[in-house]
Structure formats: C-alpha cells, structure tokens
PDB file of C-alpha atoms and ligand atoms in Angstrom:
ATOM      1  CA  UNK A  19     -19.812  10.553   9.245  1.00 52.00           C
ATOM      2  CA  UNK A  20     -18.319  10.656   5.661  1.00 51.00           C
ATOM      3  CA  UNK A  21     -19.910  11.801   2.694  1.00 54.00           C
ATOM      4  CA  UNK A  22     -17.102  11.003   0.434  1.00 57.00           C
ATOM      5  CA  UNK A  23     -17.845   7.829  -1.248  1.00 66.00           C
ATOM      6  CA  UNK A  24     -14.736   7.345  -3.495  1.00 84.00           C
ATOM      7  CA  UNK A  25     -11.841   6.418  -1.189  1.00 92.00           C
ATOM      8  CA  UNK A  26      -8.134   6.901  -1.876  1.00 95.00           C
ATOM      9  CA  UNK A  27      -6.303   3.553  -1.938  1.00 97.00           C
ATOM     10  CA  UNK A  28      -2.707   4.525  -1.003  1.00 97.00           C
ATOM     11  CA  UNK A  29       0.148   2.404  -2.240  1.00 97.00           C
ATOM     12  CA  UNK A  30       2.115   0.703   0.667  1.00 98.00           C
ATOM     13  CA  UNK A  31       5.595   1.912   1.321  1.00 97.00           C
ATOM     14  CA  UNK A  32       8.200  -0.824   1.547  1.00 97.00           C
ATOM     15  CA  UNK A  33      11.019  -1.605   3.638  1.00 97.00           C
ATOM     16  CA  UNK A  34      14.007   0.632   2.626  1.00 96.00           C
ATOM     17  CA  UNK A  35      12.096   3.909   2.767  1.00 97.00           C
ATOM     18  CA  UNK A  36      13.332   5.922   5.665  1.00 97.00           C
ATOM     19  CA  UNK A  37       9.814   6.975   6.727  1.00 98.00           C
ATOM     20  CA  UNK A  38       9.411   3.351   8.101  1.00 98.00           C
ATOM     21  CA  UNK A  39      12.292   3.837  10.543  1.00 97.00           C
ATOM     22  CA  UNK A  40      11.493   7.524  11.704  1.00 98.00           C
ATOM     23  CA  UNK A  41       9.607   7.991  14.787  1.00 98.00           C
ATOM     24  CA  UNK A  42       6.146   9.582  13.666  1.00 98.00           C
ATOM     25  CA  UNK A  43       4.895  13.020  14.727  1.00 98.00           C
ATOM     26  CA  UNK A  44       1.888  13.317  17.068  1.00 98.00           C
ATOM     27  CA  UNK A  45      -1.548  14.046  15.547  1.00 98.00           C
ATOM     28  CA  UNK A  46      -2.734  17.372  16.853  1.00 98.00           C
ATOM     29  CA  UNK A  47      -5.642  18.173  14.640  1.00 98.00           C
ATOM     30  CA  UNK A  48      -8.800  16.220  14.818  1.00 98.00           C
ATOM     31  CA  UNK A  49     -10.519  17.567  11.907  1.00 98.00           C
ATOM     32  CA  UNK A  50     -12.328  16.320   8.785  1.00 97.00           C
ATOM     33  CA  UNK A  51      -9.127  15.465   6.926  1.00 97.00           C
ATOM     34  CA  UNK A  52      -8.147  12.943   9.777  1.00 98.00           C
ATOM     35  CA  UNK A  53     -11.367  11.161   9.478  1.00 97.00           C
ATOM     36  CA  UNK A  54     -11.011  10.925   5.667  1.00 97.00           C
ATOM     37  CA  UNK A  55      -7.558   9.671   6.040  1.00 98.00           C
ATOM     38  CA  UNK A  56      -8.675   6.983   8.584  1.00 98.00           C
ATOM     39  CA  UNK A  57     -11.179   5.791   6.120  1.00 97.00           C
ATOM     40  CA  UNK A  58      -8.705   5.845   3.345  1.00 98.00           C
ATOM     41  CA  UNK A  59      -6.257   3.919   5.677  1.00 98.00           C
ATOM     42  CA  UNK A  60      -9.008   1.096   6.369  1.00 98.00           C
ATOM     43  CA  UNK A  61      -9.608   0.679   2.542  1.00 97.00           C
ATOM     44  CA  UNK A  62      -5.867   0.703   1.837  1.00 98.00           C
ATOM     45  CA  UNK A  63      -5.229  -1.712   4.430  1.00 98.00           C
ATOM     46  CA  UNK A  64      -8.061  -4.061   3.119  1.00 97.00           C
ATOM     47  CA  UNK A  65      -6.889  -3.548  -0.587  1.00 97.00           C
ATOM     48  CA  UNK A  66      -3.509  -4.898   0.627  1.00 97.00           C
ATOM     49  CA  UNK A  67      -5.026  -7.699   2.570  1.00 97.00           C
ATOM     50  CA  UNK A  68      -3.694  -6.516   5.921  1.00 97.00           C
ATOM     51  CA  UNK A  69      -5.176  -6.509   9.404  1.00 97.00           C
ATOM     52  CA  UNK A  70      -3.264  -3.490  10.537  1.00 98.00           C
ATOM     53  CA  UNK A  71      -1.875  -0.472   8.906  1.00 98.00           C
ATOM     54  CA  UNK A  72       0.206   2.435  10.315  1.00 98.00           C
ATOM     55  CA  UNK A  73       0.419   5.989   8.736  1.00 98.00           C
ATOM     56  CA  UNK A  74       4.112   5.785   7.975  1.00 98.00           C
ATOM     57  CA  UNK A  75       3.351   2.751   5.736  1.00 98.00           C
ATOM     58  CA  UNK A  76       1.542   4.973   3.321  1.00 98.00           C
ATOM     59  CA  UNK A  77       4.335   7.614   3.590  1.00 98.00           C
ATOM     60  CA  UNK A  78       2.464   9.856   6.317  1.00 98.00           C
ATOM     61  CA  UNK A  79       4.721  10.559   9.290  1.00 98.00           C
ATOM     62  CA  UNK A  80       1.900  10.675  11.892  1.00 98.00           C
ATOM     63  CA  UNK A  81       1.067   8.799  14.989  1.00 98.00           C
ATOM     64  CA  UNK A  82      -1.890   7.068  13.611  1.00 98.00           C
ATOM     65  CA  UNK A  83      -2.713   3.458  12.898  1.00 98.00           C
ATOM     66  CA  UNK A  84      -5.818   1.383  12.060  1.00 98.00           C
ATOM     67  CA  UNK A  85      -6.468  -2.265  12.905  1.00 98.00           C
ATOM     68  CA  UNK A  86      -9.139  -4.878  12.021  1.00 98.00           C
ATOM     69  CA  UNK A  87      -8.112  -8.358  13.012  1.00 97.00           C
ATOM     70  CA  UNK A  88     -11.478  -9.601  11.787  1.00 96.00           C
ATOM     71  CA  UNK A  89     -10.702  -8.255   8.255  1.00 95.00           C
ATOM     72  CA  UNK A  90     -14.259  -6.713   7.577  1.00 94.00           C
ATOM     73  CA  UNK A  91     -16.226  -9.488   9.327  1.00 95.00           C
ATOM     74  CA  UNK A  92     -17.160  -7.377  12.378  1.00 95.00           C
ATOM     75  CA  UNK A  93     -17.389  -3.678  11.832  1.00 92.00           C
ATOM     76  CA  UNK A  94     -17.107  -3.256  15.686  1.00 93.00           C
ATOM     77  CA  UNK A  95     -13.691  -4.750  15.559  1.00 94.00           C
ATOM     78  CA  UNK A  96     -12.362  -1.680  13.589  1.00 97.00           C
ATOM     79  CA  UNK A  97      -9.823   0.087  15.803  1.00 98.00           C
ATOM     80  CA  UNK A  98      -8.432   3.473  15.254  1.00 98.00           C
ATOM     81  CA  UNK A  99      -5.252   4.434  17.320  1.00 98.00           C
ATOM     82  CA  UNK A 100      -4.430   8.080  17.448  1.00 98.00           C
ATOM     83  CA  UNK A 101      -1.152   8.917  19.361  1.00 98.00           C
ATOM     84  CA  UNK A 102      -1.097   5.347  20.906  1.00 98.00           C
ATOM     85  CA  UNK A 103       1.055   4.480  23.860  1.00 98.00           C
ATOM     86  CA  UNK A 104       1.447   0.847  25.252  1.00 98.00           C
ATOM     87  CA  UNK A 105       0.755   1.135  28.994  1.00 98.00           C
ATOM     88  CA  UNK A 106       0.448  -2.464  29.864  1.00 98.00           C
ATOM     89  CA  UNK A 107       1.945  -5.925  28.821  1.00 98.00           C
ATOM     90  CA  UNK A 108       1.336  -9.213  30.383  1.00 98.00           C
ATOM     91  CA  UNK A 109       2.473 -12.799  29.598  1.00 98.00           C
ATOM     92  CA  UNK A 110       3.990 -14.037  26.428  1.00 98.00           C
ATOM     93  CA  UNK A 111       2.977 -15.316  23.043  1.00 98.00           C
ATOM     94  CA  UNK A 112       5.100 -16.690  20.047  1.00 98.00           C
ATOM     95  CA  UNK A 113       3.544 -16.538  16.498  1.00 96.00           C
ATOM     96  CA  UNK A 114       4.208 -15.823  12.984  1.00 96.00           C
ATOM     97  CA  UNK A 115       4.277 -12.088  12.154  1.00 97.00           C
ATOM     98  CA  UNK A 116       4.351 -10.335   8.808  1.00 97.00           C
ATOM     99  CA  UNK A 117       4.095  -6.669   7.683  1.00 98.00           C
ATOM    100  CA  UNK A 118       2.588  -5.046   4.554  1.00 98.00           C
ATOM    101  CA  UNK A 119       5.912  -3.270   4.131  1.00 98.00           C
ATOM    102  CA  UNK A 120       7.939  -6.564   4.090  1.00 98.00           C
ATOM    103  CA  UNK A 121       5.670  -8.702   1.910  1.00 95.00           C
ATOM    104  CA  UNK A 122       6.366 -12.479   1.850  1.00 93.00           C
ATOM    105  CA  UNK A 123       8.498 -12.306   4.876  1.00 96.00           C
ATOM    106  CA  UNK A 124       7.135 -13.904   8.059  1.00 96.00           C
ATOM    107  CA  UNK A 125       8.819 -14.806  11.154  1.00 97.00           C
ATOM    108  CA  UNK A 126       8.116 -15.992  14.697  1.00 97.00           C
ATOM    109  CA  UNK A 127       8.027 -13.024  17.061  1.00 97.00           C
ATOM    110  CA  UNK A 128       7.629 -13.249  20.813  1.00 98.00           C
ATOM    111  CA  UNK A 129       5.084 -10.544  21.962  1.00 98.00           C
ATOM    112  CA  UNK A 130       3.201  -9.946  25.232  1.00 98.00           C
ATOM    113  CA  UNK A 131      -0.149 -11.803  25.258  1.00 98.00           C
ATOM    114  CA  UNK A 132      -2.266  -9.179  26.875  1.00 98.00           C
ATOM    115  CA  UNK A 133      -1.709  -5.622  26.037  1.00 98.00           C
ATOM    116  CA  UNK A 134      -3.222  -2.371  27.133  1.00 98.00           C
ATOM    117  CA  UNK A 135      -3.036   0.631  24.847  1.00 98.00           C
ATOM    118  CA  UNK A 136      -3.869   4.364  25.557  1.00 98.00           C
ATOM    119  CA  UNK A 137      -4.900   6.275  22.661  1.00 98.00           C
ATOM    120  CA  UNK A 138      -7.072   9.018  21.080  1.00 98.00           C
ATOM    121  CA  UNK A 139      -9.981   8.329  18.853  1.00 98.00           C
ATOM    122  CA  UNK A 140     -10.751  10.367  15.620  1.00 98.00           C
ATOM    123  CA  UNK A 141     -12.589  13.064  17.766  1.00 98.00           C
ATOM    124  CA  UNK A 142      -9.444  13.299  20.114  1.00 98.00           C
ATOM    125  CA  UNK A 143     -11.009  11.483  23.148  1.00 98.00           C
ATOM    126  CA  UNK A 144      -8.622   9.357  25.056  1.00 98.00           C
ATOM    127  CA  UNK A 145      -9.463   5.726  25.712  1.00 98.00           C
ATOM    128  CA  UNK A 146      -7.758   2.554  27.021  1.00 98.00           C
ATOM    129  CA  UNK A 147      -8.128  -0.750  25.203  1.00 98.00           C
ATOM    130  CA  UNK A 148      -7.014  -4.115  26.285  1.00 98.00           C
ATOM    131  CA  UNK A 149      -6.421  -6.873  23.739  1.00 98.00           C
ATOM    132  CA  UNK A 150      -5.088 -10.417  23.728  1.00 98.00           C
ATOM    133  CA  UNK A 151      -3.503 -12.608  21.370  1.00 98.00           C
ATOM    134  CA  UNK A 152      -3.769 -11.472  17.717  1.00 97.00           C
ATOM    135  CA  UNK A 153      -5.293  -8.065  18.820  1.00 98.00           C
ATOM    136  CA  UNK A 154      -2.409  -7.744  21.363  1.00 98.00           C
ATOM    137  CA  UNK A 155       0.193  -8.539  18.628  1.00 98.00           C
ATOM    138  CA  UNK A 156      -1.259  -6.049  16.287  1.00 98.00           C
ATOM    139  CA  UNK A 157      -1.400  -3.286  18.751  1.00 98.00           C
ATOM    140  CA  UNK A 158       2.252  -3.896  19.617  1.00 98.00           C
ATOM    141  CA  UNK A 159       3.242  -4.129  15.824  1.00 98.00           C
ATOM    142  CA  UNK A 160       1.423  -0.880  14.793  1.00 98.00           C
ATOM    143  CA  UNK A 161       2.646   1.062  17.840  1.00 98.00           C
ATOM    144  CA  UNK A 162       6.122  -0.193  16.959  1.00 98.00           C
ATOM    145  CA  UNK A 163       5.574   1.475  13.395  1.00 98.00           C
ATOM    146  CA  UNK A 164       4.822   4.652  15.026  1.00 98.00           C
ATOM    147  CA  UNK A 165       8.223   4.637  16.772  1.00 98.00           C
ATOM    148  CA  UNK A 166      10.058   3.825  13.629  1.00 98.00           C
ATOM    149  CA  UNK A 167      10.325   0.122  14.449  1.00 98.00           C
ATOM    150  CA  UNK A 168       9.670  -2.906  12.315  1.00 98.00           C
ATOM    151  CA  UNK A 169       8.880  -6.494  13.413  1.00 98.00           C
ATOM    152  CA  UNK A 170      12.234  -7.762  12.001  1.00 97.00           C
ATOM    153  CA  UNK A 171      13.931  -5.694  14.951  1.00 97.00           C
ATOM    154  CA  UNK A 172      12.247  -8.564  17.152  1.00 97.00           C
ATOM    155  CA  UNK A 173      14.094 -11.486  15.389  1.00 97.00           C
ATOM    156  CA  UNK A 174      17.585 -12.571  15.757  1.00 96.00           C
ATOM    157  CA  UNK A 175      20.364 -10.545  14.095  1.00 97.00           C
ATOM    158  CA  UNK A 176      21.023 -13.582  11.962  1.00 96.00           C
ATOM    159  CA  UNK A 177      17.493 -14.011  10.678  1.00 96.00           C
ATOM    160  CA  UNK A 178      17.446 -10.181  10.279  1.00 96.00           C
ATOM    161  CA  UNK A 179      20.469  -9.950   8.290  1.00 97.00           C
ATOM    162  CA  UNK A 180      19.226 -12.805   6.067  1.00 97.00           C
ATOM    163  CA  UNK A 181      16.053 -10.894   5.319  1.00 97.00           C
ATOM    164  CA  UNK A 182      17.947  -7.790   4.534  1.00 96.00           C
ATOM    165  CA  UNK A 183      20.137  -9.645   2.194  1.00 97.00           C
ATOM    166  CA  UNK A 184      17.203 -11.118   0.303  1.00 97.00           C
ATOM    167  CA  UNK A 185      15.513  -7.710   0.146  1.00 97.00           C
ATOM    168  CA  UNK A 186      18.659  -6.205  -1.299  1.00 96.00           C
ATOM    169  CA  UNK A 187      18.673  -8.827  -3.877  1.00 96.00           C
ATOM    170  CA  UNK A 188      15.094  -8.076  -4.877  1.00 96.00           C
ATOM    171  CA  UNK A 189      15.888  -4.439  -4.909  1.00 96.00           C
ATOM    172  CA  UNK A 190      18.782  -5.153  -7.406  1.00 96.00           C
ATOM    173  CA  UNK A 191      16.298  -7.251  -9.526  1.00 96.00           C
ATOM    174  CA  UNK A 192      13.898  -4.497  -9.455  1.00 95.00           C
ATOM    175  CA  UNK A 193      11.412  -6.625  -7.752  1.00 93.00           C
ATOM    176  CA  UNK A 194      11.131  -4.463  -4.553  1.00 94.00           C
ATOM    177  CA  UNK A 195       9.229  -1.233  -5.358  1.00 82.00           C
TER     178      UNK A 195
HETATM  179 NI1   NI B  36       3.577  -3.725   9.770  1.00 56.00          NI
END
C-alpha cells in the first residue's frame, strides 16, 4: 500500500548512456523505497506511452522492471519483475519491437513465443510466470535491459549500424537528449 499520492515521473534515458549497456545489480532490499520506485516506474512508463520499463532506463542500475501490456486497461496485468531470470523459452515469433530508450526506431525481432520467467515480487517472494506473444516479448526485452542488452542487438549488424548512424546524426543535431 502506498500513501504517497504524488508520483515521480522519471525522464527516460536514451541510447548512448552507458547505464543502458551495463548489467544491473541485484535488488537486495525489499523495503518501502522499492515499492515507491515500482509505482514511480509504472507512472513513468505510462507517461512515456510504454508497455515495459526497466530501471536502467531511468538511470537506476538495479535488476527491476515493470510491464503492463494492456497499458492500464487491466490492473491485474501489471507485472513487477525483481531479479528476473528467463528459465524457459519455446517456439518463435517475429514482430516489430521498439524501446523507450530508442524512440522512433522499430525493427522486426525474432523472439521465443512462450517464455517463463522466475523473479521476485516487491515483497521478495519468488514466483514463476509464463507468458506468450506480446507478454513473452516484453519479458525478454525487459530482462535483456537488466543484462545491459538492447533490442537492436537482435537485429542484423547492417540494420544496427544504420540505426546507430541515424542516432549519431540526431545527437549532432541536438535532437537526441
Ligand atoms: Ni526497452
């Protein structure tokens, strides 16, 4: 339960910041601050129109991510992953993927279609969750973030270089902050 009504909306860290490519540290304290941070992460994610957000994307190098593939439609769909590990992958799906840290860029990414994650909740209790299609994709994408990996690492080197070149251009123009 949270008594704080005013939430903090964090700015989203963009590609180029080393925090996005650094493996995050495990969460060890399951305290009030963690619960506040999780709520702030959901609000920051919604404010940025995303369906998933990992802590490094707000500059916090912790193994923590939030997901809501229904975007506020179903409160039960809110998923908090603390210290997640992917423990099962089945099948394949190909679909467009994007990332709040790489705004405007979307590419087809092949992912497992059914994924099982093992993680802790905000109280520190371990659980396993299996998801398919978009949820599977989100669980993989967010867990990747916590391992310092971005979705562009799953596209061809050619496409990745093109994206990096476009971003450098945007940086030089002052349009990537
Ligand atoms: Ni992302």
